[in-house]
PDB file of C-alpha atoms in Angstrom:
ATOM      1  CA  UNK B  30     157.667  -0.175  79.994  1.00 60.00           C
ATOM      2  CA  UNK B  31     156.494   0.643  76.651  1.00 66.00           C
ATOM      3  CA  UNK B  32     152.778   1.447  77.368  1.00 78.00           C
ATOM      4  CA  UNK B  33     153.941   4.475  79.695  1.00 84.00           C
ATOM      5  CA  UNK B  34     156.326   5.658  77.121  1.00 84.00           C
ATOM      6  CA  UNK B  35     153.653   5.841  74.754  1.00 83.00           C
ATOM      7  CA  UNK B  36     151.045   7.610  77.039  1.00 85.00           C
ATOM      8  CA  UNK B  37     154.107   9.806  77.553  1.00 88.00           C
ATOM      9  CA  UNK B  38     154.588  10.618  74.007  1.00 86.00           C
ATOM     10  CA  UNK B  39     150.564  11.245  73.878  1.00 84.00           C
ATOM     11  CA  UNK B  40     149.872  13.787  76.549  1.00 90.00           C
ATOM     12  CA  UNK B  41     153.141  15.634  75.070  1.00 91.00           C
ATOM     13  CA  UNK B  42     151.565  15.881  72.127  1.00 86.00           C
ATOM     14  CA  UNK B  43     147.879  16.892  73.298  1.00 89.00           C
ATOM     15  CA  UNK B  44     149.805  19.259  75.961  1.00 92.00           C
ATOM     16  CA  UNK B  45     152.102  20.670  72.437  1.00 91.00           C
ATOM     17  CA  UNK B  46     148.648  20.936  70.513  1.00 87.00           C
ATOM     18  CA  UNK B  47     146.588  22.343  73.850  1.00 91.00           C
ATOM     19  CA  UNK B  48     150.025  25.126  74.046  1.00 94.00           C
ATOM     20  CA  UNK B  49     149.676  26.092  69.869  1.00 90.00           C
ATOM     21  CA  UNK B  50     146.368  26.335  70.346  1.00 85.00           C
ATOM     22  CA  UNK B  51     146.836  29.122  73.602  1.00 88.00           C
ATOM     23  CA  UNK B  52     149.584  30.776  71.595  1.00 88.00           C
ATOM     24  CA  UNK B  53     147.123  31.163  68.130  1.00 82.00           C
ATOM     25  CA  UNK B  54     144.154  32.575  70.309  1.00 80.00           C
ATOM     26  CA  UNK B  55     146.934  34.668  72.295  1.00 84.00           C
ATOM     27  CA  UNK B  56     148.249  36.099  68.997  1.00 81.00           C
ATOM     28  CA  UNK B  57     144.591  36.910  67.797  1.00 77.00           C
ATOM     29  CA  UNK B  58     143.567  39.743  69.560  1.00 75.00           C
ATOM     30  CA  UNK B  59     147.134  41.184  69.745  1.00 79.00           C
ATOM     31  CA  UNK B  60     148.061  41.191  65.875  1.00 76.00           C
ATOM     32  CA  UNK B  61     145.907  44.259  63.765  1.00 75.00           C
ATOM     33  CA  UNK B  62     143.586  42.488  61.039  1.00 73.00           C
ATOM     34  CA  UNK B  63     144.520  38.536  62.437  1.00 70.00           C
ATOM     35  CA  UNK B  64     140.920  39.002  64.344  1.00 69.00           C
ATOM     36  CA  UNK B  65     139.079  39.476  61.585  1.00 73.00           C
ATOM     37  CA  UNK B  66     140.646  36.168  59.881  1.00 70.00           C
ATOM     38  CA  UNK B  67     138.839  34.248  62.454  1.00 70.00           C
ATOM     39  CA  UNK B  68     135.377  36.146  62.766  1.00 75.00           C
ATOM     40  CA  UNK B  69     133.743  33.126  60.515  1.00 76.00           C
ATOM     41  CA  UNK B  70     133.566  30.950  63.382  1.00 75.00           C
ATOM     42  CA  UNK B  71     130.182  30.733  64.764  1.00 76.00           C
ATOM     43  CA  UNK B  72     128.793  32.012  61.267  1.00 81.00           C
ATOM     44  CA  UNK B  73     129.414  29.696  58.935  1.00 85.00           C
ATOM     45  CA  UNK B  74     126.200  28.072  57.274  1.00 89.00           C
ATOM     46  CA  UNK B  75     124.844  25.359  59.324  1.00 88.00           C
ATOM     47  CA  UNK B  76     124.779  27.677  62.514  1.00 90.00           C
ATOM     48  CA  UNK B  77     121.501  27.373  64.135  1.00 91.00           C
ATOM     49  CA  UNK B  78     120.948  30.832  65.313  1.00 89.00           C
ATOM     50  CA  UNK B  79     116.995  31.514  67.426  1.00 90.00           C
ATOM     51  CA  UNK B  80     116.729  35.101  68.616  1.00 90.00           C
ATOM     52  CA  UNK B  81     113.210  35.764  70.265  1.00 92.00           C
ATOM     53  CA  UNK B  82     112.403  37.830  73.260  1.00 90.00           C
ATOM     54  CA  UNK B  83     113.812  36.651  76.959  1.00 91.00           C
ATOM     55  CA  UNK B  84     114.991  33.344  74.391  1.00 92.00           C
ATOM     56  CA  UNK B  85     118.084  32.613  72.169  1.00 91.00           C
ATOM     57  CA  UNK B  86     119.235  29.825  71.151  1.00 92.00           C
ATOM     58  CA  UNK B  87     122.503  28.860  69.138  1.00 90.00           C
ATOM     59  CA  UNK B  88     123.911  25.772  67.759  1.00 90.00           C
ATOM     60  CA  UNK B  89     126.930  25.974  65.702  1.00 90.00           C
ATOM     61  CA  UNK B  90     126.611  22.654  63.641  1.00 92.00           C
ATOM     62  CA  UNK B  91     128.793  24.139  60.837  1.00 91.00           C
ATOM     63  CA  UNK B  92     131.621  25.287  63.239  1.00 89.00           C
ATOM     64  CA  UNK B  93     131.910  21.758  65.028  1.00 91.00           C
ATOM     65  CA  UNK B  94     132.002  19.957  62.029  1.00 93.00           C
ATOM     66  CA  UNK B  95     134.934  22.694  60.429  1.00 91.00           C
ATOM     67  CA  UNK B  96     136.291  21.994  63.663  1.00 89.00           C
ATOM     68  CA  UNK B  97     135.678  18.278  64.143  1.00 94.00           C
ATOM     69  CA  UNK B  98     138.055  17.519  60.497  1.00 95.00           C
ATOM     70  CA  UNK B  99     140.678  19.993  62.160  1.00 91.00           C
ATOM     71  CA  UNK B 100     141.001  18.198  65.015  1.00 90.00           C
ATOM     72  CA  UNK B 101     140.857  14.618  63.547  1.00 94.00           C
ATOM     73  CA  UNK B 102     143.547  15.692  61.184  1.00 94.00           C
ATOM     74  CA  UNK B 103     145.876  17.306  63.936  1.00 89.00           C
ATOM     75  CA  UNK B 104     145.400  14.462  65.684  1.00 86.00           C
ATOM     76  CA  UNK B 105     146.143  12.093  63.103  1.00 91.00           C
ATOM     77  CA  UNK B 106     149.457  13.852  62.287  1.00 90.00           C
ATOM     78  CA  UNK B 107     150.151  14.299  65.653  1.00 83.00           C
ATOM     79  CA  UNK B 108     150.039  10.059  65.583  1.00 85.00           C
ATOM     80  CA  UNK B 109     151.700   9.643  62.715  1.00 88.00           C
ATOM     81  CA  UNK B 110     154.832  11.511  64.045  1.00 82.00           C
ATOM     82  CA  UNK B 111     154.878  10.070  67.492  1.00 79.00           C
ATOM     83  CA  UNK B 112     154.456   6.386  65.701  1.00 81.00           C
ATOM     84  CA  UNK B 113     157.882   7.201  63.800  1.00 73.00           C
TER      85      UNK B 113
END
């Protein structure tokens, strides 16, 4: 059946992508100086931020969009290998 090969192919790459993903944040806190490299997340411009007293709010519009292009071009390589 070619549909179920194809789903096959697909979760192995979103488990592959899910597993990089675990190693990278894994890797982060162990390796001096690599934290800092990500410590823009979550403050990039676009970040709604609202401190008040008992209140805060945060909205990282910025972040999901930096993250949103990632994705959609992991993704799309990701499709264009397993359509090879």
């Amino acid at each position: 059946m070619p549909e179920w090969n194809t789903l096959g192919k697909l979760l192995i790459g979103i488990g592959l992508g899910i597993v990089g993903l675990g190693v990278l944040l894994v890797l982060v806190d162990r390796i001096p100086g690599l934290g800092s490299a990500f410590s823009w997340l979550g403050k990039l411009p676009g970040d709604i931020s609202v401190k008040r007293d008992n209140f805060s709010f945060y909205f990282p519009i910025g972040t999901s969009i930096v993250l949103s292009i990632f994705l959609s071009l992991l993704f799309y390589l990701l499709g264009w290998f397993f359509r090879r």
